[in-house]
Structure formats: structure tokens, C-alpha cells
Coordinates of C-alpha atoms in Angstrom, one line a residue:
M1 CA -23.0 24.1 -13.8
M2 CA -23.3 22.5 -10.3
H3 CA -25.8 19.8 -9.4
A4 CA -28.1 20.1 -6.5
G5 CA -26.5 19.2 -3.2
A6 CA -23.0 19.5 -4.7
S7 CA -21.6 22.3 -2.5
V8 CA -17.8 22.0 -3.2
V9 CA -14.9 24.3 -2.5
W10 CA -12.9 24.4 -5.7
D11 CA -9.2 25.1 -5.4
D12 CA -8.0 27.1 -8.4
T13 CA -4.4 26.5 -7.5
E14 CA -4.6 22.7 -7.5
D15 CA -3.0 22.1 -10.8
M16 CA -0.4 24.8 -10.3
D17 CA 0.6 23.5 -6.8
D18 CA 1.2 20.0 -8.2
M19 CA 3.1 21.3 -11.2
D20 CA 5.4 23.4 -9.0
S21 CA 6.1 20.5 -6.7
G22 CA 9.2 19.6 -8.8
F23 CA 10.5 16.4 -10.3
P24 CA 13.3 14.1 -9.2
I25 CA 16.8 15.2 -9.9
D26 CA 19.4 12.7 -11.1
D27 CA 22.3 14.3 -9.3
Y28 CA 22.5 12.0 -6.4
E29 CA 25.9 13.5 -5.4
S30 CA 24.1 16.8 -4.4
Q31 CA 21.5 15.1 -2.1
D32 CA 22.2 13.2 1.1
Q33 CA 25.9 13.0 0.3
Y34 CA 26.7 11.8 3.7
F35 CA 24.4 8.7 3.4
Y36 CA 25.4 7.9 -0.1
N37 CA 29.1 7.9 0.7
A38 CA 28.3 5.8 3.8
V39 CA 26.9 3.0 1.7
S40 CA 29.1 0.0 1.6
A41 CA 28.6 -3.7 1.0
E42 CA 28.7 -5.1 4.5
S43 CA 29.3 -8.8 4.7
S44 CA 28.1 -10.7 7.7
S45 CA 30.5 -13.1 9.3
S46 CA 29.9 -15.6 12.1
S47 CA 32.1 -17.2 14.6
G48 CA 31.8 -20.1 17.0
E49 CA 29.2 -21.9 14.8
L50 CA 28.1 -25.1 16.3
S51 CA 27.1 -28.3 14.5
G52 CA 25.8 -31.7 15.3
F53 CA 23.2 -30.5 17.8
P54 CA 21.3 -33.2 19.6
S55 CA 17.7 -33.8 18.3
A56 CA 16.3 -32.5 21.6
L57 CA 18.0 -29.1 21.1
E58 CA 16.7 -29.0 17.6
Y59 CA 13.3 -29.7 18.9
A60 CA 13.6 -26.8 21.4
A61 CA 14.8 -24.5 18.6
D62 CA 11.9 -25.5 16.5
S63 CA 9.5 -24.8 19.3
L64 CA 11.0 -21.4 20.0
L65 CA 11.1 -20.3 16.4
S66 CA 7.7 -21.6 15.3
P67 CA 5.9 -18.3 16.2
F68 CA 8.8 -16.3 14.7
F69 CA 9.1 -18.2 11.4
S70 CA 5.5 -19.3 10.8
F71 CA 5.1 -17.6 7.5
G72 CA 3.0 -20.3 5.8
A73 CA -0.3 -18.7 6.3
P74 CA -1.3 -15.4 4.6
V75 CA -0.4 -12.3 6.5
K76 CA -2.1 -8.9 6.5
D77 CA 0.2 -6.3 5.1
E78 CA -0.6 -3.1 7.1
F79 CA 0.8 -0.8 4.4
L80 CA -0.7 -1.7 1.1
N81 CA -4.3 -0.7 1.8
G82 CA -4.8 -3.6 4.2
T83 CA -4.6 -6.2 1.4
G84 CA -3.7 -9.7 2.6
F85 CA -0.7 -11.2 0.9
G86 CA -0.1 -14.9 0.9
F87 CA 3.5 -16.0 0.7
T88 CA 2.7 -18.9 -1.7
P89 CA 2.2 -18.1 -4.4
S90 CA 3.6 -14.6 -4.6
P91 CA 1.1 -12.0 -5.6
F92 CA 3.8 -9.7 -6.9
G93 CA 4.2 -11.0 -10.4
Y94 CA 6.1 -8.4 -12.2
V95 CA 7.3 -7.4 -15.7
E96 CA 10.9 -6.4 -15.3
E97 CA 11.0 -4.1 -18.3
H98 CA 8.1 -1.9 -17.2
H99 CA 8.5 -2.4 -13.4
Q100 CA 4.7 -2.7 -13.0
F101 CA 2.8 -5.0 -10.6
S102 CA 0.7 -7.3 -12.6
F103 CA -1.9 -8.0 -9.9
Q104 CA -5.0 -6.1 -8.9
P105 CA -5.7 -6.5 -5.2
P106 CA -9.2 -7.5 -4.3
P107 CA -11.4 -5.0 -2.3
P108 CA -10.4 -5.3 1.4
P109 CA -13.0 -6.0 4.0
F110 CA -14.1 -2.8 5.7
A111 CA -15.3 -2.6 9.2
E112 CA -18.0 -0.1 8.2
D113 CA -19.8 -2.4 5.8
T114 CA -23.2 -3.2 7.2
T115 CA -26.3 -5.1 6.1
A116 CA -29.7 -5.4 7.8
R117 CA -32.7 -7.7 7.6
G118 CA -31.5 -9.7 4.6
L119 CA -30.6 -6.6 2.5
D120 CA -27.2 -6.3 0.9
L121 CA -25.4 -3.8 -1.4
I122 CA -23.1 -5.0 -4.1
I123 CA -20.8 -2.5 -5.8
D124 CA -20.5 -3.5 -9.5
G125 CA -18.8 -0.5 -10.9
Q126 CA -15.7 0.6 -8.9
P127 CA -13.9 3.9 -9.3
A128 CA -10.6 3.8 -11.2
A129 CA -7.5 3.3 -9.2
E130 CA -6.6 7.0 -10.1
V131 CA -9.2 9.6 -10.4
R132 CA -8.4 13.1 -11.8
T133 CA -9.7 16.1 -9.9
R134 CA -11.9 18.7 -11.6
T135 CA -11.4 22.4 -11.8
P136 CA -13.9 25.3 -12.2
S137 CA -13.1 25.4 -15.9
E138 CA -12.8 21.7 -16.7
L139 CA -15.4 19.0 -15.9
R140 CA -13.8 15.7 -14.9
T141 CA -16.3 13.2 -13.6
F142 CA -16.3 9.6 -12.7
S143 CA -19.1 7.1 -11.9
V144 CA -19.9 4.3 -9.4
S145 CA -22.7 1.7 -9.8
A146 CA -24.2 -0.8 -7.4
R147 CA -27.3 -3.0 -6.9
V148 CA -29.4 -3.7 -3.9
V149 CA -30.0 -7.4 -3.2
G150 CA -32.8 -8.7 -1.0
P151 CA -36.3 -7.6 -0.1
F152 CA -35.7 -3.9 -0.6
R153 CA -39.3 -3.2 -1.9
Q154 CA -40.8 -4.7 1.3
L155 CA -38.5 -2.8 3.5
G156 CA -39.4 0.5 1.8
T157 CA -36.0 1.4 0.4
A158 CA -36.0 5.1 -0.4
H159 CA -32.7 6.1 -1.9
C160 CA -28.9 5.6 -1.8
R161 CA -26.3 8.1 -0.7
V162 CA -22.6 8.4 -1.4
A163 CA -19.9 10.0 0.8
L164 CA -16.2 10.5 0.5
L165 CA -13.9 9.1 3.2
Y166 CA -10.2 8.5 3.7
A167 CA -9.2 4.9 2.8
P168 CA -8.4 2.5 5.6
S169 CA -4.7 2.3 6.5
G170 CA -3.4 -0.7 8.3
S171 CA -5.6 -1.4 11.3
A172 CA -7.2 2.1 11.1
P173 CA -10.6 2.1 9.5
S174 CA -11.9 4.6 7.0
E175 CA -12.6 8.0 8.4
K176 CA -14.5 11.1 7.3
V177 CA -12.8 13.7 5.2
P178 CA -13.1 17.0 7.2
K179 CA -13.7 19.1 4.1
E180 CA -16.5 18.7 1.5
I181 CA -14.6 18.0 -1.7
L182 CA -16.9 15.5 -3.4
G183 CA -19.3 17.0 -6.0
G184 CA -22.0 15.7 -8.2
T185 CA -25.3 14.1 -7.4
K186 CA -24.7 12.3 -4.1
Q187 CA -28.2 11.0 -3.5
V188 CA -30.1 8.9 -6.1
P189 CA -33.1 6.6 -6.1
V190 CA -32.9 2.8 -6.0
L191 CA -34.5 1.7 -9.3
S192 CA -37.2 -1.0 -9.5
D193 CA -34.6 -3.7 -10.3
G194 CA -32.4 -2.6 -7.4
T195 CA -29.7 -0.8 -9.4
V196 CA -28.1 2.4 -8.2
M197 CA -26.0 4.7 -10.4
F198 CA -23.9 7.7 -9.5
D199 CA -22.8 8.9 -12.9
N200 CA -21.5 12.5 -12.4
L201 CA -19.3 12.4 -9.3
A202 CA -16.3 14.8 -9.1
I203 CA -13.5 15.5 -6.6
S204 CA -12.0 18.9 -6.2
E205 CA -8.8 18.3 -4.3
S206 CA -6.0 15.8 -4.9
S207 CA -4.5 13.3 -2.5
T208 CA -1.4 15.5 -2.5
K209 CA -3.3 18.1 -0.4
H210 CA -4.3 15.3 2.0
K211 CA -0.9 13.9 2.9
E212 CA -1.0 11.5 0.0
R213 CA -3.9 9.6 1.5
E214 CA -6.2 7.6 -0.8
F215 CA -10.0 7.9 -0.7
V216 CA -13.0 5.5 -0.7
L217 CA -16.6 6.1 -1.4
R218 CA -19.2 4.9 1.1
L219 CA -22.6 3.9 -0.4
S220 CA -25.5 3.8 2.0
V221 CA -29.0 2.4 1.3
I222 CA -31.5 4.5 3.3
G223 CA -35.1 3.4 4.2
V224 CA -38.2 5.6 4.2
D225 CA -37.7 6.1 8.0
G226 CA -34.1 7.2 7.5
E227 CA -32.6 4.0 8.7
V228 CA -29.4 2.8 7.1
L229 CA -30.3 -0.7 5.6
A230 CA -27.0 -1.5 3.9
R231 CA -23.6 0.1 3.5
R232 CA -20.6 -0.7 1.5
E233 CA -17.3 1.0 0.6
T234 CA -15.5 1.0 -2.7
R235 CA -11.9 0.1 -3.4
P236 CA -9.4 2.9 -2.5
F237 CA -8.4 5.4 -5.2
Y238 CA -5.8 8.1 -5.5
A239 CA -6.9 11.6 -6.6
Y240 CA -4.6 13.6 -8.8
S241 CA -4.7 16.9 -10.6
H242 CA -2.1 16.4 -13.4
K243 CA -0.6 13.3 -15.1
K244 CA 2.9 14.4 -14.1
V245 CA 1.9 13.7 -10.5
L246 CA 1.2 10.1 -11.4
Q247 CA 4.4 9.9 -13.4
R248 CA 6.4 11.1 -10.5
R249 CA 4.8 8.6 -8.1
G250 CA 5.5 5.8 -10.5
S251 CA 9.1 6.8 -11.5
V252 CA 10.8 5.9 -8.3
K253 CA 14.4 4.7 -8.7
L254 CA 16.6 2.8 -6.3
R255 CA 20.4 3.5 -6.1
A256 CA 21.7 1.4 -3.2
L257 CA 21.0 -0.4 0.1
S258 CA 23.1 0.4 3.1
R259 CA 23.9 -3.3 3.4
S260 CA 24.2 -6.1 0.8
C261 CA 23.4 -9.0 3.2
G262 CA 21.8 -9.8 6.5
R263 CA 20.6 -12.7 8.6
V264 CA 17.3 -14.5 7.8
S265 CA 16.0 -13.6 11.3
G266 CA 16.1 -10.0 10.2
G267 CA 15.9 -7.0 12.6
D268 CA 18.9 -5.1 11.4
S269 CA 18.5 -1.3 10.9
M270 CA 19.1 -0.3 7.3
H271 CA 18.4 2.5 4.8
V272 CA 17.8 2.6 1.1
I273 CA 18.8 5.4 -1.2
G274 CA 16.8 6.4 -4.3
L275 CA 14.5 9.1 -5.7
P276 CA 11.7 10.2 -5.4
F277 CA 10.2 8.6 -2.2
I278 CA 6.8 10.2 -1.6
Q279 CA 5.7 10.1 2.1
G280 CA 2.3 8.6 2.4
P281 CA 0.4 5.5 3.7
A282 CA 1.2 3.5 0.5
L283 CA 5.0 3.9 0.6
S284 CA 6.6 0.5 1.2
I285 CA 9.9 -1.4 0.7
V286 CA 9.2 -4.8 -0.9
F287 CA 11.4 -7.9 -0.5
H288 CA 10.8 -10.3 -3.4
T289 CA 11.9 -13.7 -2.0
P290 CA 11.7 -17.3 -3.2
Y291 CA 9.1 -17.8 -0.4
G292 CA 6.9 -14.8 -1.2
D293 CA 7.0 -11.1 -1.0
V294 CA 7.3 -9.1 2.2
A295 CA 6.3 -5.4 2.2
V296 CA 7.6 -3.3 5.1
R297 CA 6.9 0.2 6.3
P298 CA 9.8 2.7 6.6
T299 CA 10.7 3.4 10.2
E300 CA 11.8 6.9 9.2
F301 CA 11.2 9.1 6.2
F302 CA 14.5 11.0 6.2
S303 CA 14.1 12.7 2.9
E304 CA 12.8 12.1 -0.7
S305 CA 16.0 10.1 -1.3
V306 CA 16.6 8.2 2.0
L307 CA 14.4 5.8 3.9
F308 CA 15.2 4.0 7.1
F309 CA 13.7 0.6 7.8
D310 CA 14.2 -2.6 9.8
L311 CA 15.2 -5.7 7.8
P312 CA 12.2 -8.1 7.8
P313 CA 12.8 -11.8 8.5
L314 CA 13.0 -14.1 5.5
P315 CA 9.6 -15.8 5.3
I316 CA 10.9 -19.4 5.3
P317 CA 8.2 -21.9 6.1
A318 CA 8.8 -23.5 9.5
S319 CA 8.6 -27.0 8.0
I320 CA 11.8 -26.5 6.0
I321 CA 14.0 -24.3 8.3
H322 CA 16.1 -27.2 9.6
S323 CA 16.7 -28.6 6.1
I324 CA 18.7 -25.4 5.1
P325 CA 22.3 -25.6 6.2
P326 CA 23.8 -22.7 8.2
E327 CA 25.4 -19.9 6.2
T328 CA 23.4 -20.8 3.1
E329 CA 23.0 -17.6 1.0
I330 CA 19.5 -16.9 -0.3
K331 CA 19.3 -14.2 -3.0
V332 CA 16.3 -11.7 -3.0
Q333 CA 15.4 -8.5 -4.8
V334 CA 14.3 -5.3 -3.1
Y335 CA 12.0 -2.7 -4.6
V336 CA 10.3 0.5 -3.4
S337 CA 6.7 1.4 -4.2
N338 CA 5.1 4.8 -3.6
D339 CA 1.6 3.7 -4.4
G340 CA 1.4 -0.1 -4.0
R341 CA 0.8 -0.6 -7.7
S342 CA 4.0 0.4 -9.5
H343 CA 7.5 -0.2 -8.2
S344 CA 11.1 0.8 -8.8
N345 CA 14.0 -1.1 -10.3
S346 CA 15.4 -3.8 -8.1
V347 CA 18.4 -4.0 -5.9
D348 CA 19.9 -7.3 -5.0
F349 CA 20.2 -8.4 -1.4
T350 CA 21.4 -11.7 0.2
Y351 CA 19.9 -13.4 3.3
I352 CA 22.3 -15.7 5.2
M353 CA 20.9 -18.6 7.1
D354 CA 21.5 -18.5 10.8
S355 CA 23.0 -21.4 12.8
P356 CA 20.6 -23.1 15.2
A357 CA 22.4 -21.4 18.2
E358 CA 21.9 -18.0 16.6
M359 CA 18.3 -18.6 15.9
M360 CA 17.7 -19.7 19.5
R361 CA 19.5 -16.6 20.8
R362 CA 17.5 -14.2 18.6
A363 CA 14.2 -16.0 19.4
R364 CA 14.8 -15.2 23.1
I365 CA 15.4 -11.5 22.5

């Protein structure tokens, strides 16, 4: 039975499509043989290293490199749903046995959030990180709750509406889903105490059918004259039709990196081999370093087992760069995440400290 205002196109093939999408094979010799055979541990060597630089030259190097190595402040990772990650302390606490991120990122600030005339909307009950789609034969619903704060009675608040949008990705804001796939009661009254409850929402298509994009819900408080008095968006969530889809997203495994070491200034073109990599806005390669975690976006999605990317600089605080001797080796671990929440096994990688001359040269490039 459908609720009023819940005109939704149900896709009877949703579960079947995801079930037929296949599962990762363990025969790496049969996939991307060329790239796997090309993997070798490359060691970086340097020549003509200089030592005993005058203090003036060190000062010049520090001035040139300060913008390049200023990693002390939190940075905004454009890949993991716009969440800001500070390098100290690292947000990626992990349990090695289960390979699960132990942190839950806070809701990111959305450009579409609005308030008016002292009125605000606070979302108390967020949707789950993964929401299962419903089918014509099986009812699968989820709920969202909020409360209106401020003089909503005096402003003549009438009701609250909910709409489904694509989640923000990097600098791109949330955007409207072109197809109506959100069902349930999407307009409810604001109760006398300001509470709002959407308790029978349902989604009819999975993220797989939308290029692996996650969704958000936009809640809007509407006045008696139709004016939007307050608006907020929920945390992003992933829609799935079958548990095996989630298992596949979270079961990514790494086999090798094309290089075993690189310079702290980064920039080298590399590729990683593993399975299954799922192309989508949450796919990232994470470098777990002593100075914090760096998540980078693949430069090319070659296949489900090969990703190309540029080596990120090691996030050494500018205040300690010159205290680390040249050619110092700094061990890090590399992971891949399909969803920003779970990640693969780790592969070791070594950063090698540049000489002052090399750092100056790279800073000028």
C-alpha cells in the first residue's frame, strides 16, 4: 500500500541486477596480467647530494617549501564526502583484524543549509549509513527525525517536507536526483513542541544504478505563505538492494603497489593492484603515515583491479622538515577504500627524505 504523495517507480530487477553483477575473483593471473607482471620494487637513488648548506639557503628552502609542506592545519579531503581530516591526531584509527575504520565522520557543512528569522532545524535522527531499497513485494522503510528551534509558532510554520538529493562530492554541492525514487510520507506537520518525524520513508533504487553515488535527505520547514523558513540536509547514505552488494564493497583486497618507495615531496605516477575496486565518488587510496592520513583520488580507474594515482606528499609539519636528515626512510601503510568507511588490507610503502637541494628544485616546478 502506497502513502499519499509517494509516486515512485519500482524497479523489479533491482535485486537481480545487483546479484548478477558478480563477485571478485581470486585469480589475479587472469586479470591485468601486464600490469601485475610489471610490478617491481623500485628503489630510489640519489646522486650529487649536498650537505652543509649555509643558513641563508636553508631559510630560502624553508620559505619556498612552506606552502608545499604546510600540513599542520586540517585539510578538506575532497573525496570522502567532504569530511575535513586533521593530520594530528589521525582520524583513521583502525582494527587490523577486521580492517574497519573506527571513526564516524561528523555531518559535513552543506551550502544548501539555510535559516531565516531566528528559526533553525536540527536533525536528531539521521538515516543509517547504508539504507536498503524496497521492492514491490517487500516493505523496507527508514526514518528521519528533526526539531524546529526558534519562534516557529509566531512565524506560522505549516509543515516540513523531505526530498532526496545526491550527496555532495568534493566541492560540488548536493544536487537533485532526476528521477523520483523516494517513497513514503514526504510532508508532515510540525508538532506543537517543534518535533518532526518522517517514519515510513523508502527508496526504490540503489546507488549502483546511480554510478555509486550516495544520497542525502533535504528537510525544509515551510511557512503558511509557502516560504522556506529553515533547511537542513542529513548525512550521506548508500542505498543497496542486497547485502552481498555491501559485502563486495567492503571486501576490497590489495595485492601490490607499482613502487615500494618514493620521495616525500610526492608527485610520482603510480598504480595499485587489487580487487574489487568500485568506481564511485567514495573510492580513495589512503596513506596512513606517522603525521596523519592522506586520502587521494585515483587519476584513472583502469579496471576493477588497477587504479592509477599520483603519490601524495608526505604531510610532514613544516616546523620539523629540516630536523630530518636527507635519505631518512619513513615507513607508511597504504589502503584502498570503496566507501570511505571500510578499507582493505595494508601494503607497505617507504617515503625517502629529500635533500634540501631536491626540495628546492621540486618546489620551483
